[in-house]
PDB file of C-alpha atoms in Angstrom:
ATOM      1  CA  MET N 250       1.750  17.785   4.616  1.00 65.00           C
ATOM      2  CA  ALA N 251       0.295  16.068   7.874  1.00 81.00           C
ATOM      3  CA  ILE N 252       2.023  13.064   9.698  1.00 94.00           C
ATOM      4  CA  LEU N 253      -0.842  10.557   9.804  1.00 97.00           C
ATOM      5  CA  ASN N 254      -0.520   7.615  12.817  1.00 97.00           C
ATOM      6  CA  LYS N 255      -2.778   4.606  12.782  1.00 97.00           C
ATOM      7  CA  GLN N 256      -5.611   6.605  14.548  1.00 97.00           C
ATOM      8  CA  ASP N 257      -5.810   9.367  12.079  1.00 98.00           C
ATOM      9  CA  ILE N 258      -5.933   7.157   9.292  1.00 98.00           C
ATOM     10  CA  THR N 259      -8.812   4.800  10.443  1.00 98.00           C
ATOM     11  CA  ILE N 260     -10.549   7.839  11.713  1.00 98.00           C
ATOM     12  CA  ALA N 261     -10.125   9.697   8.314  1.00 98.00           C
ATOM     13  CA  LEU N 262     -11.376   6.492   6.328  1.00 98.00           C
ATOM     14  CA  GLY N 263     -14.291   6.077   8.651  1.00 98.00           C
ATOM     15  CA  ARG N 264     -15.214   9.765   8.078  1.00 98.00           C
ATOM     16  CA  LEU N 265     -14.789   9.024   4.123  1.00 98.00           C
ATOM     17  CA  GLY N 266     -17.358   5.953   4.779  1.00 98.00           C
ATOM     18  CA  GLU N 267     -19.926   8.316   6.483  1.00 98.00           C
ATOM     19  CA  LEU N 268     -19.548  11.063   3.700  1.00 98.00           C
ATOM     20  CA  ALA N 269     -19.853   8.422   1.005  1.00 98.00           C
ATOM     21  CA  GLN N 270     -22.982   6.928   2.692  1.00 97.00           C
ATOM     22  CA  SER N 271     -24.250  10.142   2.945  1.00 97.00           C
ATOM     23  CA  HIS N 272     -24.034  10.736  -0.635  1.00 96.00           C
ATOM     24  CA  ASP N 273     -25.328   7.449  -1.788  1.00 96.00           C
ATOM     25  CA  LEU N 274     -21.922   6.161  -2.472  1.00 96.00           C
ATOM     26  CA  ASN N 275     -20.109   2.812  -1.532  1.00 97.00           C
ATOM     27  CA  ILE N 276     -16.521   3.451  -1.628  1.00 98.00           C
ATOM     28  CA  GLU N 277     -13.914   0.615  -2.244  1.00 98.00           C
ATOM     29  CA  LEU N 278     -10.123   0.976  -1.861  1.00 98.00           C
ATOM     30  CA  LEU N 279      -7.210  -0.717  -2.213  1.00 97.00           C
ATOM     31  CA  LEU N 280      -4.542   0.554   0.273  1.00 97.00           C
ATOM     32  CA  LEU N 281      -1.009   0.823  -0.404  1.00 95.00           C
ATOM     33  CA  GLY N 282       2.181   2.135   0.848  1.00 91.00           C
ATOM     34  CA  GLY N 283       3.251   3.635   3.972  1.00 92.00           C
ATOM     35  CA  SER N 284      -0.277   3.789   5.299  1.00 95.00           C
ATOM     36  CA  LEU N 285      -0.790   0.024   4.807  1.00 96.00           C
ATOM     37  CA  MET N 286       2.636  -0.563   6.707  1.00 96.00           C
ATOM     38  CA  VAL N 287       1.008   1.648   9.424  1.00 96.00           C
ATOM     39  CA  LEU N 288      -2.388  -0.354   9.803  1.00 95.00           C
ATOM     40  CA  GLU N 289      -1.367  -3.591   8.652  1.00 95.00           C
ATOM     41  CA  PHE N 290       2.043  -4.579   9.462  1.00 93.00           C
ATOM     42  CA  GLY N 291       2.971  -1.798  12.246  1.00 89.00           C
ATOM     43  CA  THR N 292       6.667  -1.239  10.468  1.00 87.00           C
ATOM     44  CA  ARG N 293       6.318   2.207  10.975  1.00 91.00           C
ATOM     45  CA  ASP N 294       4.334   4.788  13.333  1.00 94.00           C
ATOM     46  CA  SER N 295       3.463   7.223  10.630  1.00 95.00           C
ATOM     47  CA  THR N 296       2.992   7.973   7.023  1.00 94.00           C
ATOM     48  CA  ARG N 297       2.600  11.514   5.108  1.00 94.00           C
ATOM     49  CA  ASP N 298      -0.509  10.207   3.033  1.00 95.00           C
ATOM     50  CA  VAL N 299      -2.796   7.320   2.086  1.00 97.00           C
ATOM     51  CA  ASP N 300      -1.897   5.930  -1.296  1.00 96.00           C
ATOM     52  CA  VAL N 301      -4.785   3.829  -2.647  1.00 97.00           C
ATOM     53  CA  VAL N 302      -6.465   2.534  -5.921  1.00 96.00           C
ATOM     54  CA  ILE N 303      -9.952   3.908  -6.101  1.00 96.00           C
ATOM     55  CA  LEU N 304     -11.581   0.459  -7.159  1.00 96.00           C
ATOM     56  CA  GLN N 305     -15.521   1.767  -6.553  1.00 97.00           C
ATOM     57  CA  PRO N 306     -17.264   3.907  -7.696  1.00 97.00           C
ATOM     58  CA  THR N 307     -15.712   4.073 -11.064  1.00 92.00           C
ATOM     59  CA  GLU N 308     -16.256   7.843 -11.364  1.00 91.00           C
ATOM     60  CA  ILE N 309     -13.757   8.951  -8.777  1.00 94.00           C
ATOM     61  CA  ALA N 310     -14.779  12.747  -8.801  1.00 95.00           C
ATOM     62  CA  GLY N 311     -17.085  12.260  -6.382  1.00 95.00           C
ATOM     63  CA  VAL N 312     -14.555  10.447  -3.992  1.00 97.00           C
ATOM     64  CA  ARG N 313     -11.835  13.193  -4.613  1.00 97.00           C
ATOM     65  CA  ALA N 314     -14.664  15.982  -3.420  1.00 97.00           C
ATOM     66  CA  LEU N 315     -15.361  14.043  -0.252  1.00 98.00           C
ATOM     67  CA  VAL N 316     -11.422  13.711   0.546  1.00 98.00           C
ATOM     68  CA  LYS N 317     -11.317  17.526   0.189  1.00 98.00           C
ATOM     69  CA  ILE N 318     -14.116  17.611   3.088  1.00 98.00           C
ATOM     70  CA  ILE N 319     -12.176  15.765   5.089  1.00 98.00           C
ATOM     71  CA  ALA N 320      -8.729  17.664   4.698  1.00 98.00           C
ATOM     72  CA  ASP N 321     -10.579  20.923   5.100  1.00 98.00           C
ATOM     73  CA  GLU N 322     -12.017  19.429   8.311  1.00 98.00           C
ATOM     74  CA  ARG N 323      -8.679  18.355   9.809  1.00 97.00           C
ATOM     75  CA  SER N 324      -6.383  20.921   8.064  1.00 96.00           C
ATOM     76  CA  TRP N 325      -4.817  18.584   6.210  1.00 97.00           C
ATOM     77  CA  ALA N 326      -3.452  18.775   2.336  1.00 96.00           C
ATOM     78  CA  GLU N 327      -6.199  17.915   0.060  1.00 95.00           C
ATOM     79  CA  ASP N 328      -4.204  14.786  -1.350  1.00 95.00           C
ATOM     80  CA  TRP N 329      -4.023  13.343   2.026  1.00 97.00           C
ATOM     81  CA  LEU N 330      -5.469  10.101   0.288  1.00 98.00           C
ATOM     82  CA  ASN N 331      -4.395   9.851  -3.348  1.00 95.00           C
ATOM     83  CA  ASP N 332      -4.114   7.143  -6.082  1.00 92.00           C
ATOM     84  CA  ALA N 333      -0.844   8.313  -7.338  1.00 88.00           C
ATOM     85  CA  ALA N 334       0.714   5.088  -6.705  1.00 87.00           C
ATOM     86  CA  LYS N 335      -1.443   3.122  -8.814  1.00 86.00           C
ATOM     87  CA  GLY N 336       1.171   3.629 -11.437  1.00 83.00           C
ATOM     88  CA  PHE N 337       3.644   1.301 -10.081  1.00 84.00           C
ATOM     89  CA  MET N 338       1.192  -1.584  -9.964  1.00 92.00           C
ATOM     90  CA  VAL N 339       1.270  -4.187 -12.424  1.00 94.00           C
ATOM     91  CA  GLY N 340      -2.467  -5.561 -12.478  1.00 92.00           C
ATOM     92  CA  ILE N 341      -4.404  -5.675  -9.192  1.00 93.00           C
ATOM     93  CA  THR N 342      -4.521  -8.378  -6.862  1.00 95.00           C
ATOM     94  CA  GLN N 343      -7.017  -8.005  -3.857  1.00 88.00           C
ATOM     95  CA  GLY N 344      -5.926  -9.455  -0.278  1.00 94.00           C
ATOM     96  CA  PRO N 345      -8.195  -9.695   2.671  1.00 97.00           C
ATOM     97  CA  ILE N 346     -10.358  -6.369   3.797  1.00 97.00           C
ATOM     98  CA  ILE N 347      -8.325  -4.446   6.189  1.00 97.00           C
ATOM     99  CA  PHE N 348     -10.937  -1.694   7.168  1.00 97.00           C
ATOM    100  CA  SER N 349     -14.795  -1.512   6.705  1.00 97.00           C
ATOM    101  CA  GLY N 350     -17.355   0.602   7.918  1.00 97.00           C
ATOM    102  CA  PRO N 351     -20.584   2.023   6.563  1.00 97.00           C
ATOM    103  CA  GLY N 352     -19.994   3.239   3.164  1.00 98.00           C
ATOM    104  CA  ILE N 353     -16.318   1.968   2.963  1.00 98.00           C
ATOM    105  CA  THR N 354     -14.346  -1.179   2.212  1.00 98.00           C
ATOM    106  CA  VAL N 355     -10.685  -1.070   2.196  1.00 98.00           C
ATOM    107  CA  ARG N 356      -8.416  -4.091   1.035  1.00 98.00           C
ATOM    108  CA  ARG N 357      -4.710  -4.733   0.510  1.00 97.00           C
ATOM    109  CA  PRO N 358      -3.290  -6.277  -2.701  1.00 97.00           C
ATOM    110  CA  ALA N 359      -1.634  -9.591  -2.007  1.00 97.00           C
ATOM    111  CA  ILE N 360       1.834  -9.761  -0.195  1.00 97.00           C
ATOM    112  CA  LYS N 361       3.805 -10.831  -3.464  1.00 97.00           C
ATOM    113  CA  GLN N 362       2.657  -7.781  -5.258  1.00 97.00           C
ATOM    114  CA  LEU N 363       3.259  -5.289  -2.470  1.00 96.00           C
ATOM    115  CA  LEU N 364       7.071  -6.829  -2.233  1.00 97.00           C
ATOM    116  CA  ALA N 365       7.104  -6.227  -6.055  1.00 97.00           C
ATOM    117  CA  MET N 366       6.221  -2.594  -5.583  1.00 94.00           C
ATOM    118  CA  LYS N 367       9.000  -2.317  -2.676  1.00 93.00           C
ATOM    119  CA  LEU N 368      11.484  -3.781  -4.591  1.00 95.00           C
ATOM    120  CA  CYS N 369      10.893  -1.837  -7.839  1.00 94.00           C
ATOM    121  CA  ALA N 370      10.889   1.282  -5.426  1.00 90.00           C
ATOM    122  CA  TRP N 371      13.821   0.424  -3.201  1.00 91.00           C
ATOM    123  CA  ARG N 372      14.767   4.233  -2.498  1.00 88.00           C
ATOM    124  CA  ASP N 373      15.781   4.033   1.209  1.00 85.00           C
ATOM    125  CA  ASP N 374      15.773   2.803   4.570  1.00 88.00           C
ATOM    126  CA  ILE N 375      11.968   2.636   4.688  1.00 87.00           C
ATOM    127  CA  ASP N 376      11.275   0.727   1.649  1.00 88.00           C
ATOM    128  CA  ILE N 377      14.036  -1.492   2.852  1.00 92.00           C
ATOM    129  CA  ALA N 378      12.462  -2.361   6.077  1.00 92.00           C
ATOM    130  CA  ASP N 379       8.934  -2.489   4.457  1.00 94.00           C
ATOM    131  CA  ALA N 380      10.395  -5.109   2.114  1.00 95.00           C
ATOM    132  CA  ARG N 381      11.971  -6.965   4.729  1.00 96.00           C
ATOM    133  CA  ARG N 382       8.498  -7.155   6.627  1.00 96.00           C
ATOM    134  CA  LEU N 383       6.488  -8.210   3.616  1.00 97.00           C
ATOM    135  CA  LEU N 384       9.504 -10.901   2.588  1.00 97.00           C
ATOM    136  CA  GLN N 385       8.933 -12.539   6.121  1.00 96.00           C
ATOM    137  CA  GLU N 386       5.142 -12.770   5.289  1.00 96.00           C
ATOM    138  CA  LEU N 387       5.875 -15.150   2.354  1.00 97.00           C
ATOM    139  CA  THR N 388       6.859 -18.562   2.638  1.00 96.00           C
ATOM    140  CA  GLY N 389       8.662 -21.131   0.190  1.00 96.00           C
ATOM    141  CA  SER N 390      12.111 -21.175  -1.164  1.00 96.00           C
ATOM    142  CA  ARG N 391      14.266 -18.344  -2.740  1.00 97.00           C
ATOM    143  CA  ASP N 392      13.168 -19.428  -6.144  1.00 97.00           C
ATOM    144  CA  ASP N 393       9.534 -19.823  -5.530  1.00 98.00           C
ATOM    145  CA  ILE N 394       9.121 -16.670  -3.825  1.00 98.00           C
ATOM    146  CA  TRP N 395      11.131 -14.717  -6.752  1.00 98.00           C
ATOM    147  CA  GLN N 396       8.949 -16.444  -9.141  1.00 98.00           C
ATOM    148  CA  LYS N 397       5.847 -15.278  -7.338  1.00 97.00           C
ATOM    149  CA  ILE N 398       6.792 -11.690  -7.238  1.00 97.00           C
ATOM    150  CA  VAL N 399       7.960 -11.354 -11.190  1.00 98.00           C
ATOM    151  CA  PRO N 400       4.492 -10.967 -12.495  1.00 97.00           C
ATOM    152  CA  HIS N 401       3.952  -7.688 -10.571  1.00 97.00           C
ATOM    153  CA  LEU N 402       7.543  -6.255 -11.613  1.00 97.00           C
ATOM    154  CA  LEU N 403       7.639  -3.010 -13.194  1.00 96.00           C
ATOM    155  CA  ARG N 404       9.065  -3.224 -16.644  1.00 95.00           C
ATOM    156  CA  GLY N 405      12.107  -2.135 -16.837  1.00 95.00           C
ATOM    157  CA  GLN N 406      12.596  -2.436 -13.092  1.00 95.00           C
ATOM    158  CA  GLU N 407      13.148  -6.062 -12.921  1.00 97.00           C
ATOM    159  CA  LEU N 408      17.142  -6.188 -12.447  1.00 97.00           C
ATOM    160  CA  LYS N 409      17.113  -3.672  -9.685  1.00 96.00           C
ATOM    161  CA  ALA N 410      14.272  -5.554  -8.214  1.00 97.00           C
ATOM    162  CA  ARG N 411      16.142  -8.621  -8.470  1.00 98.00           C
ATOM    163  CA  TYR N 412      19.342  -7.112  -6.858  1.00 97.00           C
ATOM    164  CA  ALA N 413      17.331  -5.864  -4.196  1.00 97.00           C
ATOM    165  CA  PHE N 414      15.548  -9.366  -3.735  1.00 98.00           C
ATOM    166  CA  ASP N 415      19.003 -10.846  -3.507  1.00 97.00           C
ATOM    167  CA  ASP N 416      20.440  -8.492  -0.760  1.00 95.00           C
ATOM    168  CA  LEU N 417      16.989  -8.694   1.264  1.00 96.00           C
ATOM    169  CA  TRP N 418      17.006 -12.793   1.164  1.00 97.00           C
ATOM    170  CA  GLU N 419      20.849 -13.026   2.158  1.00 97.00           C
ATOM    171  CA  ASP N 420      20.485 -10.199   4.928  1.00 95.00           C
ATOM    172  CA  ILE N 421      17.621 -12.311   6.300  1.00 95.00           C
ATOM    173  CA  TYR N 422      18.199 -16.162   5.499  1.00 94.00           C
ATOM    174  CA  GLY N 423      22.108 -16.016   4.406  1.00 92.00           C
ATOM    175  CA  SER N 424      22.945 -16.939   0.933  1.00 81.00           C
ATOM    176  CA  HIS N 425      21.270 -20.433   1.111  1.00 62.00           C
TER     177      HIS N 425
END
Protein backbone atom coordinates (compact mmCIF):
# COMPACT_ATOMS: atom_id res chain seq x y z
CA MET A 1 0.00 0.00 0.00
CA ALA A 2 1.32 3.41 -0.93
CA ILE A 3 1.77 6.27 1.49
CA LEU A 4 -0.30 9.16 0.12
CA ASN A 5 0.51 12.77 0.98
CA LYS A 6 -1.56 15.87 0.26
CA GLN A 7 -0.09 16.31 -3.21
CA ASP A 8 -0.67 12.64 -4.12
CA ILE A 9 -4.29 12.84 -3.00
CA THR A 10 -5.08 16.07 -4.85
CA ILE A 11 -3.38 14.88 -8.06
CA ALA A 12 -5.24 11.54 -7.91
CA LEU A 13 -8.60 13.21 -7.26
CA GLY A 14 -7.99 15.60 -10.15
CA ARG A 15 -7.09 12.66 -12.40
CA LEU A 16 -10.24 10.83 -11.27
CA GLY A 17 -12.26 13.87 -12.32
CA GLU A 18 -10.54 13.99 -15.72
CA LEU A 19 -11.25 10.33 -16.32
CA ALA A 20 -14.86 10.77 -15.16
CA GLN A 21 -15.37 13.66 -17.54
CA SER A 22 -13.92 11.65 -20.45
CA HIS A 23 -16.48 8.91 -19.63
CA ASP A 24 -19.39 11.40 -19.35
CA LEU A 25 -19.57 10.93 -15.59
CA ASN A 26 -19.77 13.45 -12.81
CA ILE A 27 -18.39 12.04 -9.57
CA GLU A 28 -19.46 13.33 -6.16
CA LEU A 29 -17.59 12.01 -3.13
CA LEU A 30 -17.84 12.46 0.60
CA LEU A 31 -14.28 12.32 1.96
CA LEU A 32 -13.60 10.62 5.30
CA GLY A 33 -10.75 9.35 7.44
CA GLY A 34 -7.07 10.02 7.20
CA SER A 35 -7.15 11.56 3.75
CA LEU A 36 -9.56 14.22 5.00
CA MET A 37 -7.32 14.92 7.98
CA VAL A 38 -4.38 15.32 5.55
CA LEU A 39 -6.24 17.59 3.10
CA GLU A 40 -8.46 19.70 5.32
CA PHE A 41 -6.98 19.79 8.80
CA GLY A 42 -3.27 19.03 8.38
CA THR A 43 -3.18 16.79 11.46
CA ARG A 44 -0.98 14.33 9.61
CA ASP A 45 1.29 14.32 6.60
CA SER A 46 0.06 11.15 4.92
CA THR A 47 -2.43 8.29 4.85
CA ARG A 48 -2.57 4.81 3.34
CA ASP A 49 -5.83 5.22 1.41
CA VAL A 50 -8.62 7.59 0.53
CA ASP A 51 -11.85 6.71 2.37
CA VAL A 52 -15.01 8.00 0.70
CA VAL A 53 -18.71 7.57 0.28
CA ILE A 54 -19.55 7.66 -3.42
CA LEU A 55 -22.61 9.90 -3.67
CA GLN A 56 -22.75 10.07 -7.49
CA PRO A 57 -23.03 8.22 -9.72
CA THR A 58 -25.29 5.76 -7.97
CA GLU A 59 -23.84 2.93 -10.08
CA ILE A 60 -20.36 2.82 -8.54
CA ALA A 61 -18.79 0.14 -10.77
CA GLY A 62 -17.77 2.86 -13.24
CA VAL A 63 -16.01 4.81 -10.48
CA ARG A 64 -14.18 1.69 -9.34
CA ALA A 65 -12.97 1.08 -12.90
CA LEU A 66 -11.56 4.63 -13.04
CA VAL A 67 -9.91 4.18 -9.63
CA LYS A 68 -8.20 1.05 -11.00
CA ILE A 69 -6.83 3.03 -13.97
CA ILE A 70 -5.22 5.50 -11.57
CA ALA A 71 -3.89 2.64 -9.43
CA ASP A 72 -2.24 1.16 -12.51
CA GLU A 73 -0.84 4.54 -13.60
CA ARG A 74 0.67 5.25 -10.18
CA SER A 75 1.53 1.67 -9.12
CA TRP A 76 -0.85 1.91 -6.17
CA ALA A 77 -3.16 -0.72 -4.68
CA GLU A 78 -6.49 -0.99 -6.50
CA ASP A 79 -8.32 0.07 -3.34
CA TRP A 80 -6.36 3.31 -2.84
CA LEU A 81 -9.80 4.96 -2.99
CA ASN A 82 -12.49 2.89 -1.31
CA ASP A 83 -15.84 3.10 0.40
CA ALA A 84 -15.11 0.66 3.23
CA ALA A 85 -15.58 3.35 5.91
CA LYS A 86 -19.21 4.00 4.95
CA GLY A 87 -20.23 1.23 7.34
CA PHE A 88 -19.10 3.47 10.20
CA MET A 89 -21.46 6.27 9.24
CA VAL A 90 -24.86 6.83 10.78
CA GLY A 91 -26.64 8.99 8.23
CA ILE A 92 -24.87 11.26 5.80
CA THR A 93 -24.21 14.92 6.45
CA GLN A 94 -22.68 17.11 3.80
CA GLY A 95 -20.26 19.81 4.76
CA PRO A 96 -18.37 22.17 2.49
CA ILE A 97 -16.69 21.31 -0.79
CA ILE A 98 -13.01 20.67 -0.12
CA PHE A 99 -11.91 19.73 -3.64
CA SER A 100 -13.43 20.21 -7.06
CA GLY A 101 -12.37 19.99 -10.65
CA PRO A 102 -13.81 19.00 -13.99
CA GLY A 103 -15.85 15.85 -13.45
CA ILE A 104 -15.46 15.71 -9.67
CA THR A 105 -16.76 17.35 -6.50
CA VAL A 106 -15.52 16.28 -3.07
CA ARG A 107 -17.21 17.31 0.17
CA ARG A 108 -16.63 16.38 3.77
CA PRO A 109 -19.25 15.44 6.35
CA ALA A 110 -20.17 17.81 9.16
CA ILE A 111 -17.54 18.04 11.91
CA LYS A 112 -19.97 16.53 14.45
CA GLN A 113 -20.29 13.40 12.31
CA LEU A 114 -16.54 13.11 11.77
CA LEU A 115 -15.96 13.41 15.51
CA ALA A 116 -18.59 10.76 16.24
CA MET A 117 -16.82 8.37 13.86
CA LYS A 118 -13.43 9.00 15.52
CA LEU A 119 -14.88 8.53 19.01
CA CYS A 120 -16.46 5.22 17.99
CA ALA A 121 -13.20 4.02 16.42
CA TRP A 122 -10.83 5.29 19.16
CA ARG A 123 -8.13 2.78 18.16
CA ASP A 124 -4.83 4.56 18.54
CA ASP A 125 -2.93 7.83 18.94
CA ILE A 126 -3.85 8.81 15.39
CA ASP A 127 -7.60 8.61 16.11
CA ILE A 128 -7.06 10.54 19.34
CA ALA A 129 -5.09 13.29 17.58
CA ASP A 130 -7.74 13.52 14.85
CA ALA A 131 -10.57 13.64 17.42
CA ARG A 132 -8.73 16.35 19.39
CA ARG A 133 -8.50 18.51 16.26
CA LEU A 134 -12.14 17.94 15.36
CA LEU A 135 -13.37 18.71 18.89
CA GLN A 136 -11.51 22.01 18.78
CA GLU A 137 -13.55 22.93 15.67
CA LEU A 138 -16.86 22.70 17.56
CA THR A 139 -18.21 25.38 19.86
CA GLY A 140 -20.53 25.07 22.81
CA SER A 141 -20.60 23.51 26.23
CA ARG A 142 -19.56 19.94 26.89
CA ASP A 143 -23.20 18.82 26.97
CA ASP A 144 -24.16 20.83 23.86
CA ILE A 145 -21.36 19.29 21.82
CA TRP A 146 -22.10 15.78 23.09
CA GLN A 147 -25.75 16.16 22.07
CA LYS A 148 -24.65 17.16 18.54
CA ILE A 149 -22.52 14.01 18.30
CA VAL A 150 -25.01 11.47 19.68
CA PRO A 151 -27.17 11.08 16.52
CA HIS A 152 -24.08 10.01 14.57
CA LEU A 153 -22.77 7.34 16.97
CA LEU A 154 -22.72 3.73 15.87
CA ARG A 155 -25.22 1.59 17.69
CA GLY A 156 -23.45 -0.33 20.43
CA GLN A 157 -20.53 2.13 20.54
CA GLU A 158 -22.21 4.87 22.57
CA LEU A 159 -20.54 4.03 25.89
CA LYS A 160 -17.07 3.72 24.34
CA ALA A 161 -17.61 7.02 22.53
CA ARG A 162 -18.79 8.73 25.72
CA TYR A 163 -15.71 7.63 27.65
CA ALA A 164 -13.49 8.76 24.77
CA PHE A 165 -15.29 12.11 24.57
CA ASP A 166 -15.02 12.72 28.31
CA ASP A 167 -11.32 11.80 28.26
CA LEU A 168 -10.67 14.11 25.35
CA TRP A 169 -12.69 16.98 26.81
CA GLU A 170 -10.87 16.81 30.13
CA ASP A 171 -7.52 16.63 28.38
CA ILE A 172 -8.26 19.76 26.33
CA TYR A 173 -10.49 21.85 28.61
CA GLY A 174 -10.13 20.35 32.09
CA SER A 175 -12.95 18.88 34.11
CA HIS A 176 -15.22 21.95 33.91
